[in-house]
Amino acid sequence: MTQKKRTKHEETRKEIEKEKEVVEEKKEVEEKTDKKTEKKIERQIARGKKTKEEVTEKAKKETREEKGPRRRDVRRREEEIAEWVPKTRLGNEVLKGEYKSLEDLLEKGEIILEPEVVDYLVPEIKQELIYIGGTPGKGGGARRTPTKMTARMHKSGRRFKLNAVMVVGNEDGIVGIGKSVSNEHRVAIEKALQQAKLNVIKVRRGCGSWECNCGGDHSIPFKIEGKVGSVKVVLLPTPTGVGIVAGDETKKVIRLAGIRDVWVKTYGMTSTRGNLAFAVVEALKNLSRTKGDM
């Protein structure tokens, strides 16, 4: 055989091997997707939400959607839930399906010690960063940043740390806020996210406006206030269509809580946006408290 024929044979062999590898990879991906769908079906049936046929159809649709481009955080969250091994009693009970929703868990007064509990019960939970920091911008204006840098003096010089505040919610009555400190930007944000999931609360909603009186849950049932540090926040019920009359950072918290119409008044040093966000959450907590608890 000549050298040309040998090279052709080698090329064909390589092409065949590549095709085999591609086929094997496709099979592995299909097996993984099948396992994921089976796990989802078992979990949803254990919760007792729907029948097996309805769950299988829904799982097939989700697997089709997974083939398209998705966000990294959603994909990572699903992987973490799939690999989650509970370390607490509450985590084991949630994984067994004893709690069907996060509202049931909060009504019983259970303390959440694992953020995966929230991811498992509320997979559609959303997150927002509170821009608590700022750097000098062009023209003398300050440019807001998601982390705030603090410094302390040491014998070797200044040592810096970064603070971050994160808010989570499902836009349907569940909201939580968390704060963390770290030496790195990304680590501070991740820790704040985990802390926010541990601090979730159920928000009481209603329609307390005499102008509307529709009986819906688009606003709050009555006037309420919350205070953290020097910042005081007052929430007032409004009729439908008014929207959230507040600043940008305050809107993030109220929107994730599922409130669509509200007037907000603020007092004190509102430039400390971390305290402002915590004061809003404190006001939302006070909606569920009685007069004796406040």
Coordinates of C-alpha atoms in Angstrom, one line a residue:
M1 CA 0.0 0.0 0.0
T2 CA 1.2 3.5 -0.8
Q3 CA 1.5 6.2 1.7
K4 CA -1.5 8.1 0.3
K5 CA -3.8 5.1 0.9
R6 CA -2.5 4.6 4.4
T7 CA -3.2 8.2 5.3
K8 CA -6.7 7.8 3.9
H9 CA -7.4 4.7 5.9
E10 CA -6.1 6.4 9.1
E11 CA -8.3 9.4 8.5
T12 CA -11.4 7.2 8.0
R13 CA -10.6 5.4 11.2
K14 CA -10.3 8.6 13.1
E15 CA -13.6 9.8 11.7
I16 CA -15.3 6.6 12.7
E17 CA -13.8 6.8 16.2
K18 CA -15.0 10.4 16.6
E19 CA -18.5 9.5 15.5
K20 CA -18.6 6.7 18.1
E21 CA -17.5 9.1 20.8
V22 CA -20.2 11.6 19.8
V23 CA -22.9 8.8 19.9
E24 CA -21.6 7.7 23.4
E25 CA -21.7 11.2 24.7
K26 CA -25.3 11.6 23.5
K27 CA -26.3 8.4 25.2
E28 CA -24.8 9.6 28.5
V29 CA -26.6 12.9 28.2
E30 CA -29.9 11.2 27.6
E31 CA -29.4 8.9 30.5
K32 CA -28.6 11.8 32.8
T33 CA -31.8 13.7 31.7
D34 CA -33.9 10.5 32.2
K35 CA -32.5 10.2 35.8
K36 CA -33.3 13.9 36.5
T37 CA -36.8 13.5 35.2
E38 CA -37.3 10.4 37.3
K39 CA -36.1 12.2 40.4
K40 CA -38.4 15.1 39.8
I41 CA -41.4 12.8 39.2
E42 CA -40.7 11.0 42.5
R43 CA -40.4 14.2 44.5
Q44 CA -43.6 15.8 43.1
I45 CA -45.6 12.6 43.6
A46 CA -44.2 12.4 47.2
R47 CA -45.5 15.9 47.8
G48 CA -48.9 14.7 46.6
K49 CA -49.5 17.6 44.2
K50 CA -50.5 15.8 41.0
T51 CA -50.9 12.4 39.5
K52 CA -48.1 10.5 37.9
E53 CA -49.2 11.2 34.3
E54 CA -49.4 14.9 34.8
V55 CA -46.0 15.0 36.5
T56 CA -44.4 13.0 33.7
E57 CA -45.7 15.3 31.0
K58 CA -44.5 18.4 32.9
A59 CA -41.1 16.8 33.5
K60 CA -40.8 16.1 29.7
K61 CA -41.5 19.7 28.9
E62 CA -38.9 20.8 31.4
T63 CA -36.2 18.5 30.0
R64 CA -36.9 19.9 26.5
E65 CA -36.5 23.4 27.8
E66 CA -33.3 22.5 29.6
K67 CA -31.6 21.8 26.2
G68 CA -31.7 25.5 25.4
P69 CA -29.5 28.2 26.9
R70 CA -30.2 28.7 30.6
R71 CA -28.7 30.8 33.4
R72 CA -25.7 29.5 35.3
D73 CA -27.3 30.2 38.7
V74 CA -30.4 28.2 37.9
R75 CA -28.4 25.3 36.6
R76 CA -26.1 25.3 39.6
R77 CA -29.1 25.5 42.0
E78 CA -30.6 22.4 40.4
E79 CA -27.4 20.5 40.7
E80 CA -27.0 21.5 44.3
I81 CA -30.6 20.3 45.1
A82 CA -30.0 17.0 43.3
E83 CA -26.8 16.4 45.3
W84 CA -28.2 17.8 48.6
V85 CA -27.8 15.6 51.7
P86 CA -29.7 17.1 54.6
K87 CA -27.8 17.6 57.8
T88 CA -30.8 18.7 60.0
R89 CA -34.1 17.2 61.1
L90 CA -36.0 19.7 59.2
G91 CA -34.0 19.0 56.0
N92 CA -34.8 15.3 56.2
E93 CA -38.5 16.0 56.8
V94 CA -38.6 18.3 53.8
L95 CA -36.8 15.8 51.6
K96 CA -39.3 13.1 52.7
G97 CA -42.2 15.3 51.6
E98 CA -43.7 16.1 55.0
Y99 CA -43.9 19.8 54.1
K100 CA -45.7 20.7 50.9
S101 CA -44.9 24.4 50.9
L102 CA -42.7 26.9 52.6
E103 CA -45.8 28.6 54.1
D104 CA -46.6 25.5 56.0
L105 CA -43.1 25.3 57.4
L106 CA -43.1 29.0 58.5
E107 CA -46.6 28.7 60.1
K108 CA -45.3 26.0 62.4
G109 CA -42.4 28.2 63.5
E110 CA -39.6 26.0 62.2
I111 CA -36.1 27.4 62.1
I112 CA -34.4 27.0 58.8
L113 CA -30.7 26.1 59.1
E114 CA -30.1 25.0 55.5
P115 CA -30.6 27.2 52.5
E116 CA -31.3 24.1 50.4
V117 CA -34.7 23.8 52.2
V118 CA -35.8 27.0 50.5
D119 CA -34.5 26.0 47.1
Y120 CA -36.3 22.7 47.4
L121 CA -39.7 24.1 48.4
V122 CA -39.5 27.3 46.3
P123 CA -37.5 26.5 43.2
E124 CA -38.7 29.7 41.5
I125 CA -37.2 32.0 44.1
K126 CA -35.6 35.2 42.8
Q127 CA -32.8 37.3 44.2
E128 CA -31.7 40.9 44.1
L129 CA -28.6 42.7 45.2
I130 CA -28.9 45.9 47.3
Y131 CA -26.4 48.4 46.2
I132 CA -25.0 49.5 49.5
G133 CA -21.6 50.8 48.3
G134 CA -20.5 53.7 46.2
T135 CA -17.5 55.0 44.5
P136 CA -16.8 58.6 43.2
G137 CA -18.1 58.9 39.7
K138 CA -17.6 61.3 36.9
G139 CA -18.7 64.9 37.5
G140 CA -18.6 64.4 41.3
G141 CA -21.5 62.0 41.4
A142 CA -21.3 58.7 43.3
R143 CA -21.6 55.4 41.4
R144 CA -23.4 52.7 43.3
T145 CA -21.7 49.3 43.8
P146 CA -23.1 46.0 45.2
T147 CA -20.5 45.8 48.0
K148 CA -19.3 48.3 50.5
M149 CA -15.7 48.4 51.5
T150 CA -14.7 48.9 55.1
A151 CA -11.2 49.2 56.6
R152 CA -9.6 48.8 59.9
M153 CA -6.1 49.7 61.0
H154 CA -3.5 47.1 61.8
K155 CA 0.2 47.3 62.6
S156 CA 0.9 46.1 59.1
G157 CA -1.4 48.7 57.5
R158 CA -5.1 48.9 56.5
R159 CA -7.1 45.7 56.2
F160 CA -10.1 45.8 54.0
K161 CA -13.4 43.8 54.0
L162 CA -16.4 43.8 51.8
N163 CA -20.1 43.9 53.0
A164 CA -23.0 42.7 50.8
V165 CA -26.8 42.7 51.3
M166 CA -29.0 40.4 49.3
V167 CA -32.8 40.0 49.1
V168 CA -34.7 36.9 48.0
G169 CA -38.4 36.3 47.3
N170 CA -40.9 34.6 45.1
E171 CA -43.1 37.7 44.4
D172 CA -45.9 35.9 46.2
G173 CA -45.7 36.5 49.9
I174 CA -42.2 35.2 50.7
V175 CA -39.2 37.4 51.2
G176 CA -35.9 37.3 53.1
I177 CA -32.8 39.5 53.5
G178 CA -29.3 38.7 54.5
K179 CA -26.0 40.5 55.1
S180 CA -22.4 39.1 55.1
V181 CA -18.8 40.2 55.3
S182 CA -15.9 38.7 53.4
N183 CA -12.5 39.5 51.9
E184 CA -13.7 38.8 48.4
H185 CA -16.5 40.3 46.4
R186 CA -18.1 37.1 45.1
V187 CA -17.8 35.3 48.4
A188 CA -19.6 38.1 50.2
I189 CA -22.5 38.0 47.8
E190 CA -22.8 34.2 48.0
K191 CA -22.8 34.3 51.8
A192 CA -25.4 37.1 51.8
L193 CA -27.6 35.0 49.5
Q194 CA -27.4 32.0 51.8
Q195 CA -28.2 34.1 54.8
A196 CA -31.2 35.7 53.1
K197 CA -32.6 32.2 52.4
L198 CA -32.3 31.4 56.1
N199 CA -34.2 34.6 57.1
V200 CA -37.2 34.2 54.9
I201 CA -40.6 35.3 56.2
K202 CA -44.2 35.1 55.2
V203 CA -45.7 38.6 54.3
R204 CA -49.2 39.4 55.2
R205 CA -50.9 41.1 52.3
G206 CA -54.3 42.7 51.7
C207 CA -56.2 45.8 50.6
G208 CA -56.4 48.4 53.4
S209 CA -57.1 51.4 51.2
W210 CA -60.5 53.0 51.7
E211 CA -60.3 54.2 48.0
C212 CA -60.1 50.7 46.7
N213 CA -61.6 48.3 49.2
C214 CA -61.4 45.4 46.7
G215 CA -60.5 42.7 49.2
G216 CA -57.5 41.6 47.1
D217 CA -53.8 41.1 48.1
H218 CA -52.2 43.7 45.9
S219 CA -51.2 46.0 48.9
I220 CA -51.0 45.8 52.7
P221 CA -53.9 45.6 55.1
F222 CA -53.0 48.6 57.2
K223 CA -50.4 51.3 57.9
I224 CA -47.2 49.9 59.4
E225 CA -43.7 51.0 60.2
G226 CA -40.3 49.5 60.8
K227 CA -37.1 50.9 62.2
V228 CA -33.5 49.8 62.0
G229 CA -30.8 52.1 63.3
S230 CA -31.7 55.7 62.5
V231 CA -33.8 54.7 59.4
K232 CA -37.6 54.6 59.8
V233 CA -39.9 53.3 57.1
V234 CA -43.6 53.8 57.0
L235 CA -45.7 51.7 54.5
L236 CA -49.2 52.9 53.6
P237 CA -51.9 50.9 51.7
T238 CA -52.9 52.3 48.3
P239 CA -55.6 51.5 45.7
T240 CA -54.8 49.4 42.6
G241 CA -52.8 50.9 39.9
V242 CA -50.7 53.2 42.0
G243 CA -47.7 51.0 42.0
I244 CA -44.7 51.0 44.4
V245 CA -44.0 54.7 45.2
A246 CA -40.5 54.3 46.7
G247 CA -36.8 54.4 45.9
D248 CA -35.0 51.9 43.8
E249 CA -33.6 49.8 46.6
T250 CA -36.8 49.8 48.5
K251 CA -38.7 48.7 45.4
K252 CA -36.6 45.6 45.1
V253 CA -37.6 44.4 48.6
I254 CA -41.3 45.2 48.2
R255 CA -41.5 43.7 44.7
L256 CA -40.0 40.4 45.8
A257 CA -42.5 40.3 48.7
G258 CA -45.3 40.3 46.2
I259 CA -46.8 43.7 47.0
R260 CA -47.7 45.7 43.9
D261 CA -49.2 48.9 45.3
V262 CA -47.9 50.8 48.3
W263 CA -46.8 54.3 49.4
V264 CA -43.5 54.4 51.3
K265 CA -42.3 57.2 53.6
T266 CA -38.7 57.2 54.9
Y267 CA -37.0 59.1 57.7
G268 CA -33.5 59.3 59.1
M269 CA -30.2 58.5 57.3
T270 CA -31.7 56.8 54.3
S271 CA -28.3 57.0 52.5
T272 CA -27.3 53.9 54.4
R273 CA -29.2 51.7 52.0
G274 CA -28.4 48.5 54.0
N275 CA -30.4 49.8 57.0
L276 CA -33.1 51.0 54.7
A277 CA -33.6 47.6 53.2
F278 CA -33.6 46.0 56.6
A279 CA -36.1 48.6 57.9
V280 CA -38.5 47.7 55.0
V281 CA -38.3 44.0 55.9
E282 CA -38.8 44.8 59.6
A283 CA -42.0 46.7 58.6
L284 CA -43.2 43.7 56.6
K285 CA -42.5 41.5 59.6
N286 CA -44.6 43.8 61.8
L287 CA -47.6 43.2 59.5
S288 CA -47.9 39.6 61.0
R289 CA -47.3 40.6 64.6
T290 CA -50.0 41.5 67.1
K291 CA -50.0 44.7 69.1
G292 CA -48.6 42.9 72.1
D293 CA -45.6 41.6 70.2
M294 CA -44.5 45.0 68.9

